[in-house]
Coordinates of C-alpha atoms and ligand atoms in Angstrom, one line a residue:
M21 CA 271.6 -2.5 -0.6
L22 CA 271.6 1.3 -0.1
L23 CA 275.1 2.5 0.3
H24 CA 276.2 6.0 1.0
T25 CA 279.9 6.1 1.5
A26 CA 280.3 9.9 1.1
S27 CA 279.1 12.2 3.8
P28 CA 276.8 14.8 2.4
P29 CA 275.0 17.1 4.9
P30 CA 272.3 15.2 6.8
P31 CA 269.2 16.8 5.2
L32 CA 270.5 16.0 1.7
L33 CA 271.3 12.5 2.8
L34 CA 267.8 12.1 4.1
L35 CA 266.4 13.4 0.8
L36 CA 268.6 11.1 -1.2
L37 CA 267.6 8.2 1.0
L38 CA 263.9 8.9 0.6
L39 CA 264.3 9.3 -3.1
L40 CA 266.1 6.0 -3.4
L41 CA 263.5 4.3 -1.3
H42 CA 260.7 5.7 -3.5
C43 CA 262.5 4.4 -6.6
L44 CA 263.0 1.0 -5.0
A45 CA 259.4 0.9 -3.8
S46 CA 258.0 1.6 -7.3
A47 CA 260.4 -0.8 -8.9
L48 CA 259.4 -3.6 -6.6
G49 CA 255.7 -2.7 -6.2
Q50 CA 254.6 -1.1 -3.0
Y51 CA 255.2 -2.5 0.4
E52 CA 257.2 -5.5 -0.9
L53 CA 260.3 -4.8 1.2
C54 CA 260.3 -5.2 5.0
K55 CA 263.8 -3.8 5.6
S56 CA 267.0 -2.7 4.0
L57 CA 270.5 -2.2 5.2
V58 CA 271.5 1.4 5.1
S59 CA 275.0 2.5 5.8
T60 CA 275.5 5.9 7.5
D61 CA 278.4 7.7 9.1
E62 CA 277.8 5.7 12.2
G63 CA 278.0 2.4 10.4
S64 CA 275.3 0.3 8.7
M65 CA 271.9 -0.2 10.1
W66 CA 268.6 -1.8 9.2
E67 CA 265.7 0.4 8.1
Q68 CA 262.3 -1.2 8.5
Y69 CA 259.2 -0.6 6.4
A70 CA 255.6 -1.8 6.4
C71 CA 255.5 -4.8 4.0
Q72 CA 253.1 -7.3 2.6
P73 CA 253.3 -10.5 0.5
K74 CA 252.6 -10.5 -3.2
P75 CA 249.1 -11.6 -4.4
A76 CA 248.9 -15.3 -5.2
T77 CA 246.4 -17.7 -6.7
M78 CA 244.9 -19.0 -3.5
R79 CA 243.1 -21.8 -5.5
D80 CA 246.4 -23.7 -5.2
Y81 CA 246.2 -23.8 -1.4
M82 CA 242.6 -24.2 -0.7
R83 CA 240.9 -27.3 0.9
I84 CA 237.7 -27.9 -0.8
R85 CA 234.7 -29.7 0.5
V86 CA 231.4 -30.4 -1.1
D87 CA 228.0 -31.0 0.7
P88 CA 225.7 -32.9 0.9
A89 CA 227.4 -36.3 0.6
G90 CA 226.4 -37.9 -2.7
I91 CA 225.9 -34.6 -4.5
T92 CA 228.8 -35.3 -6.9
C93 CA 227.6 -37.2 -9.9
G94 CA 228.7 -40.7 -11.1
N95 CA 227.8 -43.0 -8.2
P96 CA 225.8 -44.7 -9.6
P97 CA 226.7 -43.6 -13.2
E98 CA 224.2 -41.4 -14.8
R99 CA 223.5 -39.6 -18.1
F100 CA 223.1 -35.9 -18.6
C101 CA 221.8 -33.6 -21.3
T102 CA 222.5 -30.0 -22.2
L103 CA 220.3 -26.9 -21.9
E104 CA 220.9 -25.8 -25.4
N105 CA 220.0 -29.1 -26.9
P106 CA 218.1 -31.1 -24.4
Y107 CA 217.8 -34.1 -26.7
L108 CA 221.5 -34.4 -26.9
C109 CA 222.0 -36.7 -23.9
S110 CA 225.2 -38.4 -24.8
D111 CA 227.3 -37.3 -21.8
E112 CA 227.9 -39.7 -19.0
C113 CA 229.2 -39.3 -15.5
D114 CA 230.8 -42.3 -13.9
A115 CA 232.8 -41.9 -10.6
S116 CA 234.6 -45.2 -11.1
N117 CA 236.0 -44.3 -14.5
P118 CA 238.7 -41.6 -14.3
D119 CA 237.8 -40.4 -17.8
L120 CA 234.2 -39.9 -16.9
A121 CA 234.5 -38.9 -13.3
H122 CA 233.9 -35.3 -12.1
P123 CA 235.3 -35.0 -8.6
P124 CA 235.6 -31.7 -6.6
Q125 CA 239.3 -31.3 -7.2
L126 CA 238.7 -30.5 -10.8
M127 CA 237.6 -27.1 -9.6
Q128 CA 241.1 -26.3 -8.6
D129 CA 243.3 -28.2 -11.0
R130 CA 245.6 -26.7 -13.6
E131 CA 244.0 -27.4 -16.9
R132 CA 246.4 -28.3 -19.7
N133 CA 246.1 -28.3 -23.5
G134 CA 242.9 -26.4 -23.4
L135 CA 241.1 -29.4 -21.9
I136 CA 238.4 -28.2 -19.5
T137 CA 237.9 -30.3 -16.4
Y138 CA 235.0 -29.8 -14.0
W139 CA 233.2 -30.9 -10.9
Q140 CA 229.7 -31.9 -11.6
T141 CA 226.6 -32.7 -9.5
V142 CA 223.9 -35.2 -9.9
T143 CA 221.0 -34.0 -12.0
W144 CA 217.7 -32.4 -10.7
R145 CA 215.9 -35.8 -11.0
R146 CA 214.2 -35.2 -7.6
H147 CA 212.5 -32.0 -8.8
P148 CA 210.5 -30.2 -7.3
E149 CA 212.7 -30.9 -4.2
P150 CA 215.4 -28.2 -4.6
L151 CA 218.8 -29.1 -5.9
L152 CA 221.2 -27.8 -3.3
A153 CA 225.0 -27.9 -3.0
N154 CA 227.5 -26.2 -0.7
I155 CA 231.2 -25.8 -1.7
S156 CA 233.3 -24.9 1.3
M157 CA 236.8 -23.6 0.8
S158 CA 239.2 -23.2 3.7
W159 CA 242.8 -22.1 4.0
N160 CA 243.5 -22.1 7.7
K161 CA 245.0 -18.6 7.2
S162 CA 243.7 -15.1 7.1
L163 CA 243.8 -13.8 3.5
E164 CA 243.0 -10.5 1.8
L165 CA 241.4 -10.4 -1.6
T166 CA 243.5 -8.5 -4.2
D167 CA 241.3 -9.0 -7.3
D168 CA 238.0 -10.5 -8.4
I169 CA 236.9 -13.9 -7.2
Q170 CA 235.8 -15.7 -10.4
V171 CA 233.9 -19.0 -10.5
T172 CA 233.5 -20.7 -13.9
F173 CA 230.4 -22.6 -14.5
E174 CA 230.1 -25.0 -17.4
Y175 CA 226.6 -25.7 -18.7
G176 CA 225.1 -22.5 -17.4
R177 CA 225.4 -20.4 -14.2
P178 CA 223.1 -21.0 -11.2
T179 CA 219.9 -18.9 -11.1
I180 CA 220.2 -18.5 -7.3
M181 CA 223.4 -18.6 -5.3
V182 CA 225.0 -17.1 -2.2
L183 CA 228.7 -16.5 -1.6
D184 CA 229.5 -16.6 2.2
K185 CA 232.7 -15.8 4.0
S186 CA 234.1 -16.6 7.5
M187 CA 236.9 -14.7 9.2
D188 CA 237.3 -17.1 12.1
H189 CA 238.1 -20.4 10.5
G190 CA 234.4 -21.3 9.9
R191 CA 233.0 -20.7 13.4
S192 CA 230.8 -17.9 12.2
W193 CA 229.7 -17.0 8.7
Q194 CA 228.3 -14.0 6.9
P195 CA 226.9 -13.5 3.4
Y196 CA 229.4 -11.8 1.1
Q197 CA 227.1 -11.4 -2.0
F198 CA 223.8 -12.7 -3.2
Y199 CA 223.2 -13.8 -6.8
A200 CA 219.9 -14.4 -8.5
D201 CA 218.2 -13.9 -11.8
D202 CA 215.5 -12.1 -9.8
C203 CA 216.8 -10.6 -6.5
M204 CA 213.5 -9.5 -5.2
D205 CA 211.9 -12.9 -5.8
A206 CA 214.8 -14.9 -4.4
F207 CA 216.1 -12.8 -1.5
N208 CA 213.6 -9.9 -1.2
M209 CA 216.5 -7.6 -2.0
P210 CA 216.6 -4.9 -4.7
P211 CA 219.2 -5.7 -7.4
K212 CA 222.4 -3.7 -7.2
R213 CA 225.7 -3.4 -9.0
V214 CA 229.0 -2.4 -7.4
R215 CA 228.9 0.7 -9.5
D216 CA 225.8 1.8 -7.6
L217 CA 227.8 1.9 -4.4
S218 CA 229.3 5.1 -3.1
P219 CA 232.6 5.2 -1.2
A220 CA 230.6 5.3 2.1
N221 CA 228.7 2.1 1.4
I222 CA 231.3 0.1 -0.6
T223 CA 231.2 -2.6 2.0
R224 CA 227.5 -3.2 1.7
V225 CA 226.4 -6.7 0.9
I226 CA 224.4 -6.6 -2.3
C227 CA 222.3 -8.9 -4.5
S228 CA 223.5 -9.0 -8.1
E229 CA 221.5 -10.0 -11.1
Q230 CA 224.4 -9.6 -13.4
Y231 CA 225.7 -13.1 -13.2
S232 CA 222.6 -15.2 -13.0
R233 CA 220.6 -14.3 -16.1
W234 CA 220.5 -16.8 -18.9
V235 CA 222.6 -15.7 -21.9
G236 CA 223.5 -19.2 -23.2
S237 CA 225.9 -21.5 -21.4
K238 CA 228.8 -20.8 -23.7
N239 CA 228.5 -17.1 -23.9
E240 CA 229.1 -16.2 -20.2
K241 CA 230.4 -18.8 -17.8
N242 CA 231.8 -16.6 -15.0
V243 CA 230.3 -15.5 -11.8
K244 CA 232.4 -12.8 -10.1
F245 CA 232.7 -11.2 -6.7
E246 CA 234.0 -7.7 -7.7
V247 CA 237.0 -6.6 -5.8
R248 CA 238.7 -4.5 -8.6
A249 CA 235.6 -2.4 -9.1
R250 CA 235.4 -1.7 -5.3
F251 CA 239.1 -0.8 -5.2
A252 CA 238.5 1.5 -8.2
V253 CA 236.1 3.6 -6.2
F254 CA 239.1 4.9 -4.3
A255 CA 242.0 4.2 -6.6
G256 CA 240.5 5.2 -9.9
Q257 CA 239.4 3.2 -12.9
R258 CA 242.8 1.8 -13.7
L259 CA 243.8 1.5 -10.1
Q260 CA 246.4 4.2 -10.8
N261 CA 246.1 5.8 -7.4
M262 CA 246.7 2.9 -5.0
D263 CA 248.0 5.3 -2.3
S264 CA 244.5 6.6 -2.0
L265 CA 243.1 3.1 -1.5
Y266 CA 245.7 2.3 1.1
T267 CA 245.0 5.5 2.9
R268 CA 241.3 4.5 3.0
M269 CA 242.3 1.0 4.3
E270 CA 243.8 2.8 7.3
S271 CA 241.1 5.2 8.0
M272 CA 237.8 3.6 7.0
K273 CA 236.4 1.3 9.5
G274 CA 235.6 -2.2 8.2
L275 CA 237.2 -1.6 4.8
R276 CA 240.2 -4.0 5.3
D277 CA 238.0 -6.5 7.1
F278 CA 235.6 -6.5 4.2
F279 CA 238.3 -8.0 2.0
T280 CA 239.6 -10.4 4.7
F281 CA 238.6 -14.1 5.1
T282 CA 239.8 -17.5 6.2
N283 CA 237.0 -19.5 4.5
L284 CA 234.6 -19.0 1.6
R285 CA 231.4 -21.0 0.9
L286 CA 229.3 -21.1 -2.3
R287 CA 225.7 -22.1 -1.6
L288 CA 224.2 -23.2 -4.9
L289 CA 220.4 -22.9 -4.5
R290 CA 219.0 -23.4 -8.0
P291 CA 220.7 -24.4 -11.3
A292 CA 220.6 -22.8 -14.6
L293 CA 217.2 -23.3 -16.3
G294 CA 218.0 -22.2 -19.8
G295 CA 214.7 -20.3 -19.8
T296 CA 212.1 -19.2 -17.3
Y297 CA 210.6 -22.5 -16.1
V298 CA 211.6 -26.1 -15.4
Q299 CA 210.8 -28.7 -18.0
R300 CA 209.7 -31.6 -15.9
D301 CA 210.0 -34.1 -18.8
N302 CA 213.7 -33.5 -19.1
L303 CA 215.3 -33.0 -15.7
L304 CA 218.6 -34.5 -16.9
K305 CA 219.6 -31.1 -18.2
Y306 CA 219.6 -29.4 -14.8
F307 CA 222.7 -29.7 -12.7
Y308 CA 225.8 -27.7 -11.6
A309 CA 229.2 -27.9 -13.1
I310 CA 232.2 -25.8 -12.0
S311 CA 235.5 -26.0 -13.9
N312 CA 237.5 -23.4 -12.0
I313 CA 237.5 -21.1 -8.9
D314 CA 240.0 -18.3 -9.0
I315 CA 240.8 -16.5 -5.7
P316 CA 243.5 -13.9 -6.1
A317 CA 244.5 -12.9 -2.6
R318 CA 247.5 -12.3 -0.4
C319 CA 248.3 -13.6 3.1
K320 CA 247.2 -11.2 5.8
C321 CA 250.4 -10.6 7.7
N322 CA 249.5 -7.3 9.3
L323 CA 252.1 -5.5 7.2
H324 CA 254.9 -7.4 9.0
S325 CA 255.9 -9.8 6.3
S326 CA 256.6 -9.8 2.6
Q327 CA 256.6 -13.6 2.2
C328 CA 254.0 -16.2 2.9
L329 CA 255.1 -19.8 2.5
L330 CA 253.6 -23.2 2.7
Q331 CA 254.8 -24.9 5.9
D332 CA 253.5 -28.3 7.1
G333 CA 250.7 -28.0 4.6
Y334 CA 249.6 -24.5 5.7
L335 CA 250.3 -21.0 4.6
Q336 CA 252.4 -19.1 7.1
C337 CA 253.7 -15.5 7.1
Q338 CA 257.5 -15.2 7.4
C339 CA 257.3 -12.6 10.0
E340 CA 259.7 -9.6 10.3
H341 CA 259.8 -6.7 12.7
N342 CA 260.3 -9.2 15.5
T343 CA 256.7 -10.4 15.3
T344 CA 255.5 -14.0 15.2
G345 CA 252.3 -16.0 14.7
Q346 CA 250.5 -17.3 11.6
D347 CA 249.5 -13.7 10.8
C348 CA 252.4 -12.0 12.6
Q349 CA 249.8 -11.0 15.1
R350 CA 252.0 -11.1 18.2
C351 CA 255.4 -9.8 19.3
K352 CA 258.2 -12.4 19.6
K353 CA 259.2 -13.5 23.0
G354 CA 261.5 -11.0 24.5
F355 CA 260.3 -8.2 22.2
K356 CA 257.4 -7.1 24.2
A357 CA 258.6 -3.7 25.4
K358 CA 255.4 -2.3 24.1
S359 CA 252.1 -3.6 22.8
W360 CA 251.9 -5.3 19.4
K361 CA 250.6 -3.2 16.6
A362 CA 249.9 -3.9 12.9
G363 CA 252.1 -2.1 10.5
S364 CA 250.5 0.9 8.8
Y365 CA 250.3 1.9 5.1
L366 CA 250.8 5.5 6.1
P367 CA 252.7 7.6 5.4
A368 CA 253.1 6.7 1.8
P369 CA 255.2 5.3 0.2
N370 CA 256.8 3.1 2.8
G371 CA 254.4 3.2 5.7
T372 CA 255.3 2.6 9.3
P373 CA 256.5 -0.8 10.4
N374 CA 255.4 -0.6 14.1
S375 CA 258.1 -3.1 15.0
C376 CA 258.1 -5.0 18.2
T377 CA 261.0 -3.8 20.3
I378 CA 263.4 -5.9 22.3
A379 CA 263.3 -5.7 26.0
G380 CA 266.6 -3.9 26.4
S381 CA 266.3 -1.6 23.4
P382 CA 266.3 2.2 24.1
S383 CA 262.5 2.5 24.2
G384 CA 262.4 -0.5 26.5
S385 CA 265.2 0.7 28.8
N386 CA 266.1 -2.8 29.7
C387 CA 262.8 -3.3 31.3
E388 CA 260.1 -5.7 30.0
C389 CA 256.6 -4.4 30.7
Y390 CA 254.8 -7.1 28.7
G391 CA 253.2 -4.4 26.6
H392 CA 251.3 -2.9 29.5
S393 CA 253.4 0.3 29.6
N394 CA 255.5 2.3 27.2
R395 CA 257.6 4.0 29.8
C396 CA 260.2 2.9 32.3
S397 CA 261.9 4.9 35.0
Y398 CA 265.1 4.4 36.9
I399 CA 264.8 4.6 40.6
D400 CA 268.1 5.9 41.9
Y401 CA 268.1 4.9 45.5
L402 CA 266.8 1.3 44.7
N403 CA 269.0 1.0 41.7
I404 CA 266.2 -0.6 39.7
V405 CA 264.4 0.2 36.4
T406 CA 260.6 0.0 36.7
C407 CA 257.7 0.3 34.4
V408 CA 255.6 3.4 34.8
S409 CA 251.8 3.6 34.8
C410 CA 251.1 -0.1 34.0
K411 CA 247.9 -0.3 32.1
H412 CA 245.3 -3.1 31.6
N413 CA 244.9 -3.4 35.4
T414 CA 248.5 -4.6 35.9
R415 CA 251.1 -3.5 38.4
G416 CA 254.6 -4.3 39.5
Q417 CA 258.1 -3.6 38.3
N418 CA 257.5 -5.3 35.0
C419 CA 253.7 -4.9 35.0
Q420 CA 253.8 -8.6 35.7
H421 CA 251.2 -8.7 38.5
C422 CA 247.5 -7.9 38.5
R423 CA 246.2 -4.9 40.5
L424 CA 244.4 -5.6 43.7
G425 CA 240.8 -6.5 42.9
Y426 CA 242.0 -8.4 39.8
F427 CA 243.3 -11.8 39.2
R428 CA 245.5 -13.4 36.5
N429 CA 243.8 -15.3 33.7
A430 CA 246.0 -18.4 33.8
S431 CA 245.4 -19.4 30.2
A432 CA 246.3 -15.9 28.8
E433 CA 249.8 -14.8 28.0
L434 CA 251.3 -12.2 30.3
D435 CA 251.3 -9.7 27.5
D436 CA 247.6 -10.1 26.7
E437 CA 245.6 -7.0 27.2
N438 CA 243.0 -9.0 29.1
V439 CA 245.4 -10.9 31.3
C440 CA 243.9 -9.4 34.5
I441 CA 240.3 -10.2 35.2
E442 CA 238.2 -8.2 37.7
C443 CA 237.5 -10.2 40.9
N444 CA 234.0 -8.9 41.0
C445 CA 233.5 -9.8 44.6
N446 CA 230.0 -9.2 46.0
Q447 CA 230.3 -6.1 48.2
M448 CA 227.8 -7.4 50.8
G449 CA 229.1 -11.0 50.9
S450 CA 232.8 -10.4 50.8
V451 CA 235.3 -9.3 53.4
H452 CA 237.0 -7.1 50.8
D453 CA 237.2 -6.7 47.0
R454 CA 240.3 -8.8 46.5
C455 CA 240.4 -12.4 45.4
N456 CA 242.9 -15.2 45.2
A457 CA 244.8 -16.4 42.1
T458 CA 241.8 -18.4 40.9
G459 CA 239.3 -15.6 41.3
F460 CA 237.8 -16.7 44.7
C461 CA 236.8 -13.9 47.0
Q462 CA 237.0 -14.0 50.8
C463 CA 233.6 -14.5 52.1
K464 CA 232.0 -13.2 55.3
D465 CA 230.4 -15.7 57.7
G466 CA 227.5 -17.5 56.0
A467 CA 228.4 -16.3 52.5
A468 CA 229.6 -18.7 49.8
G469 CA 230.4 -19.0 46.1
A470 CA 233.5 -17.8 44.2
K471 CA 232.1 -14.2 44.3
C472 CA 230.5 -14.6 47.8
D473 CA 227.1 -13.8 46.2
D474 CA 225.5 -17.0 47.6
C475 CA 224.7 -18.2 51.1
L476 CA 225.6 -21.4 53.0
P477 CA 222.7 -23.7 53.9
G478 CA 221.1 -22.4 57.0
Y479 CA 221.6 -18.7 55.9
Y480 CA 219.4 -16.4 53.9
W481 CA 220.4 -13.5 51.6
K482 CA 219.4 -10.0 52.5
Q483 CA 222.3 -7.7 51.4
G484 CA 224.6 -10.2 52.9
C485 CA 224.0 -13.6 54.5
Y486 CA 222.2 -14.0 57.8
L487 CA 221.4 -17.0 59.9
N488 CA 218.0 -18.4 59.2
V489 CA 215.5 -17.4 61.9
C490 CA 213.1 -20.1 60.8
D491 CA 213.0 -22.8 58.1
E492 CA 211.2 -26.0 57.1
E493 CA 213.4 -28.4 59.0
M494 CA 215.0 -27.6 62.3
L495 CA 213.7 -24.1 63.0
L496 CA 210.0 -24.7 62.5
C497 CA 207.5 -21.9 63.4
Q498 CA 205.2 -23.3 66.0
N499 CA 201.5 -22.9 66.9
G500 CA 200.5 -22.4 63.3
G501 CA 203.0 -19.7 62.5
T502 CA 204.4 -19.4 59.0
C503 CA 208.1 -18.8 58.1
Y504 CA 208.6 -15.7 56.0
Q505 CA 211.7 -16.0 53.8
N506 CA 213.7 -17.6 56.6
Q507 CA 213.7 -14.2 58.2
K508 CA 210.8 -14.4 60.7
C509 CA 207.8 -16.4 61.8
V510 CA 204.5 -14.7 61.2
C511 CA 202.6 -15.8 64.3
P512 CA 198.9 -16.1 64.9
P513 CA 197.7 -13.1 67.1
E514 CA 197.7 -15.1 70.4
F515 CA 201.4 -16.2 70.0
K516 CA 204.6 -14.5 70.0
G517 CA 208.3 -15.3 70.3
V518 CA 210.8 -15.9 67.5
L519 CA 209.2 -19.2 66.7
C520 CA 205.7 -18.3 67.9
Q521 CA 206.5 -20.6 70.8
Q522 CA 205.2 -18.3 73.5
S523 CA 201.6 -17.6 74.3
R524 CA 200.6 -14.1 74.9
C525 CA 198.6 -15.1 78.0
E526 CA 201.4 -16.8 79.9
A527 CA 202.4 -15.0 83.1
G528 CA 198.8 -14.1 83.5
K529 CA 199.1 -10.8 81.8
E530 CA 197.5 -9.2 78.7
C531 CA 195.0 -12.0 78.4
S532 CA 192.3 -10.2 76.6
A533 CA 188.8 -11.6 76.8
A534 CA 188.8 -12.1 73.2
S535 CA 191.6 -14.6 73.2
S536 CA 191.0 -18.3 73.6
P537 CA 187.7 -19.3 75.2
R538 CA 189.2 -22.4 76.6
L539 CA 192.0 -20.5 78.3
H540 CA 189.6 -17.9 79.4
A541 CA 187.6 -20.6 81.2
A542 CA 190.7 -22.0 82.8
A543 CA 191.7 -18.5 84.0
L544 CA 188.2 -18.0 85.5
L545 CA 188.5 -21.3 87.3
L546 CA 191.9 -20.3 88.6
C547 CA 190.5 -17.0 89.8
A548 CA 187.6 -18.7 91.5
L549 CA 189.9 -21.1 93.2
L550 CA 192.1 -18.3 94.4
A551 CA 189.1 -16.3 95.6
H552 CA 187.9 -19.4 97.5
A553 CA 191.3 -20.0 99.0
L554 CA 191.9 -16.4 99.8
P555 CA 190.0 -16.1 103.1
T556 CA 191.7 -19.2 104.5
L557 CA 195.1 -17.9 103.6
T558 CA 194.4 -14.5 105.1
P559 CA 195.8 -14.2 108.6
H560 CA 193.3 -13.3 111.1
Ligands
LIG611 C1 224.9 -25.4 3.3 O1 225.3 -24.6 4.4 C2 224.3 -24.0 5.2 C3 224.9 -23.2 6.2 O2 225.7 -24.0 7.1 C4 223.3 -25.1 5.7 O3 222.3 -24.4 6.4 C5 222.8 -25.9 4.6 O4 222.0 -26.9 5.1 C6 223.9 -26.5 3.8 N1 223.4 -27.1 2.6 C7 223.7 -28.3 2.2 C8 223.1 -28.8 1.0 O5 224.5 -29.0 2.8
LIG612 C1 246.2 -24.4 11.1 O1 247.5 -24.1 10.9 C2 248.3 -24.2 12.1 C3 249.7 -23.8 11.8 O2 249.8 -22.7 11.0 C4 248.3 -25.6 12.7 O3 248.9 -25.6 13.9 C5 246.8 -26.0 12.9 O4 246.8 -27.3 13.3 C6 246.0 -25.8 11.6 N1 244.6 -26.1 11.9 C7 243.9 -27.0 11.3 C8 242.4 -27.1 11.7 O5 244.3 -27.7 10.5
LIG613 C1 225.1 3.9 -1.5 O1 225.0 5.3 -1.3 C2 224.5 6.0 -2.4 C3 224.7 7.5 -2.2 O2 225.4 7.7 -1.0 C4 223.1 5.6 -2.6 O3 222.6 6.3 -3.8 C5 223.0 4.1 -2.9 O4 221.6 3.7 -3.0 C6 223.6 3.4 -1.7 N1 223.6 2.0 -2.0 C7 223.2 1.0 -1.2 C8 223.3 -0.4 -1.7 O5 222.7 1.3 -0.1
LIG614 C1 264.6 -7.7 15.8 O1 265.5 -8.4 16.7 C2 266.8 -8.6 16.1 C3 267.6 -9.4 17.1 O2 267.0 -10.6 17.3 C4 267.5 -7.2 15.9 O3 268.7 -7.4 15.3 C5 266.6 -6.4 14.9 O4 267.1 -5.1 14.8 C6 265.2 -6.3 15.5 N1 264.3 -5.7 14.5 C7 263.5 -4.7 14.8 C8 262.7 -4.2 13.7 O5 263.5 -4.2 15.9
LIG615 C1 241.4 -16.2 29.5 O1 242.3 -16.2 28.4 C2 241.9 -17.1 27.4 C3 243.0 -17.0 26.3 O2 243.2 -15.7 25.9 C4 240.5 -16.7 26.8 O3 240.2 -17.6 25.8 C5 239.5 -16.7 28.0 O4 238.3 -16.3 27.5 C6 240.0 -15.9 29.1 N1 239.1 -16.1 30.2 C7 238.4 -15.1 30.8 C8 237.5 -15.4 31.9 O5 238.5 -13.9 30.4
LIG616 C1 241.3 -19.9 46.0 O1 240.3 -20.2 46.9 C2 239.5 -21.3 46.6 C3 238.4 -21.4 47.6 O2 238.9 -21.1 48.9 C4 240.4 -22.6 46.6 O3 239.7 -23.7 46.3 C5 241.5 -22.4 45.6 O4 242.4 -23.5 45.7 C6 242.3 -21.1 45.9 N1 243.2 -20.9 44.9 C7 244.5 -20.6 45.1 C8 245.4 -20.5 44.0 O5 244.9 -20.4 46.3
LIG617 CA1 239.3 -27.5 -13.8

């Protein structure tokens, strides 16, 4: 590709190289080349660049789903009218007749010969119950918008609608933009246009009235989600300064994510009315019909791939830079000398590839550290190479073990930043702060549970586990005593002992007069007897 056979002085060579690269980049469009073979005095070598796939029409790859069941018209067949001429009710929808059916796939087909094909819902015959429909689009792939989303409505645009997006394959959703003919009324949001947004709040979710007002069903069919206008805030009106946009993508938190999605969803909440109110005597003119959904986007490959191909029915980045994964979001096996990083748009024009490096390459020094260390050192007297300052709570020659006090997450890869989980042993209940390979701590006597923060039966917790002094089964407090938190019996005044088993009068001492009257009497009797016996026992 780039061949330099002569040998000009190095700075000039570098300059020429940069110049050529710049020409190449502008000829191809920016970031379209992941690498090129450069020949130097020492032989040819690959140069690596940040790269991304070309934008594509993602309509061709989307899976579309319409809810609720039965919202698509034609089963049973029905008639519908038009807003402009409500008494012209000649159109018919019949799911069983291919010429009269309006199934969801007509939102993503390629229309030929100017013939418009569209998905259509049932009419609003159940008015005033709302006419609701969801259109969910999924790709099973992270994508980045490159231009406006455009949804084409036949027979009028909805008066209320929400565009949602998901970045995690539909597990969680967030609103992308609200659309209404009256934003305050529909969503309690002030109406905004993208041009009202400043660079700092360009990722704000707004409610737009621009695409929901009635202008006639033929005059304006499109509802847009403006991407171009948002790009223009940084790149200029004609997007002539894309470098500036790419710089922002790197520096402004949330900007790239704003354009990223795996799923989209249109929530249609109220159809076009053709005026301000619903005419109850002709509900057959209210319905939704969509002929096309355009989604210009590119595969998100983290700047590690310039190609994204359909494989086994799904889009897949063709990863370079020794990365792998659907989005090139991991280093390939054996290339984990340092942590994975996305490529960077900076510095312009070619960016930084942030390639994964082979265990054995100079920066890896023949020592795999699973991405937990960037440095290795050679220990002379042991004749080994070892990773230095393992991070992420790892240790060992290859950072392949967890530090004491941590254990390995068995379901995480060894190069995962979170592979080591803190043992979290309870200080009071455990012998020490280390745990075994499944996270179990070593408990002191009486303690239990994986973290030793619990007690065995027969023990109570008080900054550690102690044997029960009393309980409700074996170690009952006696003589009316009550057991306080398994720690002690609270005895009535005249008893003592651990279980209140001992009378305070026993052994004849400390028997106060106020104690038990019955005992008191017995004691008196004993004294009397003794007094009586005393003279006879006394030796004369
Ligand atoms: C559309 O999706 C939203 C969010 O999941 C859900 O609450 C709503 O019930 C759905 N509407 C229909 C008509 O299926
Ligand atoms: C998504 O795509 C991946 C391959 O890229 C495939 O393994 C997986 O099964 C797909 N998921 C779904 C839900 O289809
Ligand atoms: C965006 O910021 C500008 C000025 O910084 C402000 O005038 C405008 O109201 C903000 N827009 C939104 C939607 O908050
Ligand atoms: C990726 O690994 C291959 C060997 O499999 C090597 O030839 C190539 O130079 C590596 N690329 C980068 C960017 O490190
Ligand atoms: C262990 O790793 C898996 C895979 O990365 C992750 O889903 C899980 O949450 C991790 N478990 C814990 C306890 O961190
Ligand atoms: C860790 O200790 C627990 C409880 O003693 C035990 O069930 C488990 O098998 C141990 N795990 C390993 C890997 O030794
Ligand atoms: Ca169509």
